[in-house]
CSV table of C-alpha atoms and ligand atoms in Angstrom, one decimal:
chain,number,residue,atom,x,y,z
A,14,MET,CA,-2.0,31.1,-44.2
A,15,PRO,CA,-3.6,34.7,-44.8
A,16,LEU,CA,-5.3,36.2,-41.7
A,17,ASN,CA,-9.0,34.8,-41.2
A,18,ASN,CA,-11.7,36.3,-39.0
A,19,ASP,CA,-12.4,32.9,-38.1
A,20,ALA,CA,-10.0,31.2,-37.2
A,21,ALA,CA,-9.5,29.5,-33.5
A,22,ILE,CA,-6.3,31.1,-32.6
A,23,ARG,CA,-5.7,35.0,-32.0
A,24,ILE,CA,-3.2,37.1,-31.3
A,25,SER,CA,-2.8,40.1,-29.8
A,26,ALA,CA,-0.7,43.5,-32.3
A,27,PHE,CA,-0.6,47.4,-32.0
A,28,SER,CA,-3.0,49.9,-34.2
A,29,TRP,CA,0.0,52.3,-34.2
A,30,LEU,CA,3.6,52.4,-34.2
A,31,PRO,CA,6.3,55.1,-34.3
A,32,PRO,CA,7.9,54.2,-37.9
A,33,PHE,CA,11.0,52.9,-36.2
A,34,ALA,CA,9.0,50.4,-34.7
A,35,GLN,CA,7.4,49.0,-37.7
A,36,GLY,CA,8.0,45.8,-39.3
A,37,VAL,CA,10.1,44.6,-35.8
A,38,ALA,CA,7.7,45.0,-32.9
A,39,ARG,CA,7.0,41.0,-30.9
A,40,ASP,CA,4.4,40.2,-32.6
A,41,ILE,CA,5.3,38.8,-36.1
A,42,ARG,CA,8.1,36.5,-34.0
A,43,VAL,CA,4.7,35.4,-33.5
A,44,ARG,CA,3.1,35.3,-36.0
A,45,TRP,CA,5.5,34.0,-38.7
A,46,ALA,CA,6.0,30.8,-35.9
A,47,LEU,CA,2.5,30.4,-36.9
A,48,GLU,CA,3.0,30.9,-40.8
A,49,GLU,CA,5.6,28.6,-40.7
A,50,ALA,CA,3.1,26.0,-39.0
A,51,GLY,CA,0.8,26.7,-41.9
A,52,LEU,CA,-2.0,28.0,-38.6
A,53,GLY,CA,-4.5,30.8,-39.2
A,54,TYR,CA,-5.3,33.6,-37.0
A,55,ARG,CA,-7.0,36.3,-36.1
A,56,THR,CA,-5.5,39.6,-34.7
A,57,ARG,CA,-7.0,41.8,-31.8
A,58,LEU,CA,-5.6,44.9,-32.4
A,59,VAL,CA,-4.2,47.7,-28.8
A,60,ASP,CA,-3.6,50.8,-29.8
A,61,PRO,CA,-0.8,51.9,-27.5
A,62,ARG,CA,-1.6,55.2,-26.9
A,63,GLN,CA,-4.8,54.8,-25.4
A,64,PRO,CA,-4.8,53.1,-21.5
A,65,LYS,CA,-5.1,49.2,-21.9
A,66,PRO,CA,-8.6,47.8,-21.4
A,67,GLU,CA,-9.5,45.4,-18.3
A,68,ASP,CA,-9.7,42.6,-20.5
A,69,TYR,CA,-6.5,43.1,-22.1
A,70,LEU,CA,-4.5,43.4,-19.2
A,71,ALA,CA,-6.5,39.9,-18.0
A,72,GLU,CA,-4.4,38.1,-21.0
A,73,GLN,CA,-1.8,40.3,-21.3
A,74,PRO,CA,-1.2,41.8,-17.3
A,75,PHE,CA,1.7,44.0,-18.9
A,76,GLY,CA,-0.5,45.4,-22.1
A,77,GLN,CA,2.3,44.4,-24.3
A,78,VAL,CA,2.0,43.4,-27.1
A,79,PRO,CA,1.9,39.4,-28.3
A,80,SER,CA,-0.8,37.6,-26.7
A,81,TYR,CA,-2.3,35.0,-27.4
A,82,CYS,CA,-5.2,32.4,-27.5
A,83,ASP,CA,-6.8,28.7,-28.0
A,84,PRO,CA,-9.2,27.4,-27.3
A,85,ASP,CA,-7.3,25.8,-24.7
A,86,GLY,CA,-6.3,29.1,-22.9
A,87,THR,CA,-4.0,32.3,-23.1
A,88,MET,CA,-0.1,32.9,-23.0
A,89,PHE,CA,2.1,36.3,-22.8
A,90,GLU,CA,4.9,36.3,-23.8
A,91,SER,CA,6.9,35.6,-27.8
A,92,GLY,CA,8.9,33.6,-26.2
A,93,ALA,CA,6.5,31.0,-24.5
A,94,ILE,CA,4.1,31.6,-27.2
A,95,VAL,CA,6.5,30.8,-30.3
A,96,LEU,CA,8.1,27.0,-28.0
A,97,HIS,CA,4.1,27.1,-27.8
A,98,ILE,CA,3.9,27.0,-31.6
A,99,ALA,CA,7.1,24.8,-32.3
A,100,SER,CA,5.7,22.2,-29.6
A,101,LYS,CA,2.9,21.4,-33.1
A,102,CYS,CA,6.2,22.5,-35.6
A,103,PRO,CA,8.3,19.7,-36.1
A,104,THR,CA,10.0,22.7,-39.1
A,105,LEU,CA,10.0,24.7,-35.8
A,106,LEU,CA,10.8,22.2,-33.2
A,107,PRO,CA,12.9,18.7,-33.5
A,108,GLU,CA,10.8,15.8,-32.4
A,109,GLU,CA,15.0,13.5,-31.6
A,110,LEU,CA,15.2,15.0,-28.0
A,111,GLN,CA,18.5,16.4,-28.2
A,112,ALA,CA,18.0,19.4,-32.2
A,113,ARG,CA,14.8,20.0,-29.8
A,114,LYS,CA,17.3,21.1,-26.8
A,115,ARG,CA,18.9,22.9,-28.2
A,116,ALA,CA,16.4,24.6,-30.5
A,117,THR,CA,15.2,25.6,-27.5
A,118,ILE,CA,18.4,26.4,-25.9
A,119,TRP,CA,18.6,28.9,-29.3
A,120,VAL,CA,15.6,30.0,-28.4
A,121,PHE,CA,17.0,31.8,-25.1
A,122,ALA,CA,20.3,33.1,-26.0
A,123,ALA,CA,18.6,34.8,-28.2
A,124,LEU,CA,15.9,36.8,-25.6
A,125,ASN,CA,18.4,36.1,-22.5
A,126,THR,CA,21.8,36.9,-24.3
A,127,ILE,CA,21.6,38.2,-27.5
A,128,GLU,CA,17.8,41.2,-26.7
A,129,PRO,CA,19.4,42.3,-23.2
A,130,ALA,CA,22.9,42.1,-24.8
A,131,ILE,CA,22.4,44.3,-27.8
A,132,PHE,CA,18.7,46.8,-26.5
A,133,PRO,CA,20.7,49.3,-24.3
A,134,LEU,CA,22.5,50.8,-27.8
A,135,VAL,CA,18.7,50.3,-29.9
A,136,GLU,CA,17.2,52.0,-26.7
A,137,LEU,CA,20.0,55.1,-27.4
A,138,GLU,CA,19.5,55.7,-31.1
A,139,LEU,CA,16.8,55.8,-31.3
A,140,SER,CA,15.7,57.8,-28.4
A,141,HIS,CA,19.0,59.3,-27.1
A,142,ALA,CA,21.3,59.9,-30.1
A,143,ALA,CA,21.4,63.5,-29.7
A,144,ALA,CA,21.7,63.5,-26.3
A,145,SER,CA,25.3,65.1,-25.0
A,146,TRP,CA,25.8,61.7,-22.4
A,147,ALA,CA,25.4,59.5,-25.7
A,148,ALA,CA,28.6,59.4,-26.7
A,149,GLU,CA,30.0,59.2,-24.5
A,150,ARG,CA,27.7,56.2,-23.5
A,151,ARG,CA,27.4,55.0,-26.6
A,152,PRO,CA,31.0,52.8,-27.1
A,153,ALA,CA,31.1,50.9,-23.9
A,154,LEU,CA,27.3,49.7,-25.1
A,155,ARG,CA,29.2,48.7,-28.4
A,156,GLU,CA,31.7,46.8,-26.9
A,157,ARG,CA,28.7,45.0,-24.4
A,158,ALA,CA,26.9,44.3,-27.7
A,159,ALA,CA,29.6,43.6,-30.1
A,160,LEU,CA,31.1,40.7,-27.9
A,161,ARG,CA,27.8,38.7,-27.8
A,162,LEU,CA,27.3,39.2,-32.1
A,163,ALA,CA,30.8,38.0,-32.1
A,164,VAL,CA,30.5,34.8,-30.2
A,165,LEU,CA,27.7,34.7,-32.3
A,166,ASP,CA,28.9,35.3,-35.1
A,167,LYS,CA,31.7,32.6,-34.4
A,168,THR,CA,29.4,29.8,-33.5
A,169,LEU,CA,27.8,30.3,-37.1
A,170,GLY,CA,30.3,30.1,-38.6
A,171,ASP,CA,30.3,29.0,-42.5
A,172,LYS,CA,26.4,27.5,-41.5
A,173,GLU,CA,22.9,28.5,-42.6
A,174,TRP,CA,21.0,28.1,-39.1
A,175,LEU,CA,22.4,27.7,-36.2
A,176,GLU,CA,21.8,24.3,-36.2
A,177,ASP,CA,21.6,21.3,-39.6
A,178,ARG,CA,18.4,22.6,-39.4
A,179,PHE,CA,16.2,26.1,-39.6
A,180,THR,CA,14.4,25.6,-36.4
A,181,ALA,CA,12.4,28.6,-33.4
A,182,GLY,CA,15.5,29.2,-32.9
A,183,ASP,CA,16.7,30.7,-35.9
A,184,LEU,CA,13.1,32.7,-36.2
A,185,MET,CA,13.7,33.7,-32.5
A,186,MET,CA,17.4,34.9,-33.5
A,187,VAL,CA,16.6,36.5,-36.8
A,188,HIS,CA,13.4,38.3,-35.3
A,189,VAL,CA,16.3,39.9,-32.6
A,190,LEU,CA,18.8,41.0,-34.4
A,191,ARG,CA,16.4,43.4,-36.9
A,192,PHE,CA,16.5,44.9,-34.4
A,193,LEU,CA,20.7,46.7,-34.9
A,194,ARG,CA,18.9,48.0,-38.2
A,195,PRO,CA,19.6,51.8,-35.9
A,196,THR,CA,22.5,50.6,-34.9
A,197,GLY,CA,25.0,49.9,-38.0
A,198,LEU,CA,26.7,47.0,-35.7
A,199,LEU,CA,25.1,44.3,-38.3
A,200,GLU,CA,27.1,45.2,-40.3
A,201,GLY,CA,30.0,44.2,-39.3
A,202,TYR,CA,29.6,40.9,-39.1
A,203,PRO,CA,28.7,39.0,-42.4
A,204,ARG,CA,27.6,36.1,-42.2
A,205,LEU,CA,25.1,37.3,-39.5
A,206,VAL,CA,23.7,39.6,-41.9
A,207,ALA,CA,23.4,36.9,-45.0
A,208,TYR,CA,22.0,34.5,-41.6
A,209,LYS,CA,20.0,37.6,-41.0
A,210,ALA,CA,18.2,38.0,-44.7
A,211,ARG,CA,18.0,34.2,-45.0
A,212,GLY,CA,15.6,33.8,-42.2
A,213,GLU,CA,14.1,37.8,-43.9
A,214,ALA,CA,13.7,35.6,-47.0
A,215,ARG,CA,11.7,32.5,-46.1
A,216,PRO,CA,8.2,32.1,-46.9
A,217,ALA,CA,6.1,32.5,-44.1
A,218,PHE,CA,8.5,35.9,-42.6
A,219,LYS,CA,7.4,37.6,-45.4
A,220,ARG,CA,4.1,37.1,-45.0
A,221,ALA,CA,4.7,37.7,-41.4
A,222,LEU,CA,6.1,40.9,-41.9
A,223,ALA,CA,2.9,41.8,-44.8
A,224,ASP,CA,0.5,40.8,-42.0
A,225,HIS,CA,2.1,43.1,-39.7
A,226,LEU,CA,2.2,46.5,-42.1
A,227,SER,CA,-1.5,45.9,-42.5
A,228,ASP,CA,-2.7,45.2,-39.0
A,229,LEU,CA,-0.7,49.2,-39.2
A,230,SER,CA,-2.7,50.7,-41.8
A,231,ALA,CA,-6.2,49.1,-41.2
A,232,GLY,CA,-5.2,51.1,-37.7
A,233,ALA,CA,-3.8,54.6,-39.5
A,234,SER,CA,-7.1,54.3,-41.8
B,8,GSH,N1,8.9,40.2,-22.9
B,8,GSH,C1,7.5,40.5,-23.8
B,8,GSH,C2,8.2,41.7,-24.4
B,8,GSH,C3,6.8,42.6,-24.8
B,8,GSH,C4,7.2,43.7,-25.8
B,8,GSH,O1,8.2,44.5,-25.3
B,8,GSH,N2,5.8,44.4,-26.2
B,8,GSH,C5,7.0,45.9,-26.9
B,8,GSH,C6,6.1,45.7,-28.5
B,8,GSH,S1,7.2,44.3,-29.6
B,8,GSH,C7,5.5,46.3,-26.2
B,8,GSH,O2,4.4,45.9,-25.8
B,8,GSH,N3,5.8,47.5,-26.3
B,8,GSH,C8,4.3,48.3,-25.2
B,8,GSH,C9,5.4,48.3,-23.5
B,8,GSH,O3,6.6,48.2,-23.2
B,8,GSH,O4,4.5,48.6,-22.7
B,8,GSH,C10,7.7,39.3,-25.0
B,8,GSH,O5,8.6,38.6,-26.1
B,8,GSH,O6,6.2,39.3,-25.2
């Protein structure tokens, strides 16, 4: 769906991002879910370099992105928002109970098990790669991330998606794996590389990414 200024759903995104964060910020998760669900939306762009307006902190108390508003109210936390959107979209959350539970499990695994295991390494490579202590710290952080990726790789095996079809769990996992770009770690897992590429090849993802980047260009002008 193209961005629509009359849409009832509004999400927030940053109007500016440093190059390393362009194309990976978490508003993409929500945009992608909305695209999969065929729901139009508009964006509220927030400048991360400025103090956050009070009315923005009222919808996202930490001042982060994304937030989400629809006529029923306001939400924050990308996982909660994606699950909310998924509850209206069988493509993202199957109706059958066991399949629904499995999809939900993978959303949490992406956010609570994989993301925390890879993020310290990602931050080291992005912000401290040249620091004197980085060479000492890097092996342990790579090992910690690799431990989780190896299990994910084994669990995925030769399947196309984590369960028998694409769900919100894959959406979240593919987005989390995108964070690994500056580490080069994913390349050690060809099946995960192909899995991430399958997610990124979905038309809904492509539209989400394009609109994320287009909002950044608009914010820069
Ligand atoms: N747990 C939050 C994390 C949100 C988050 O960290 N967003 C980043 C952008 S991707 C942000 O706003 N960073 C600026 C900050 O933390 O102040 C979620 O999943 O929504």
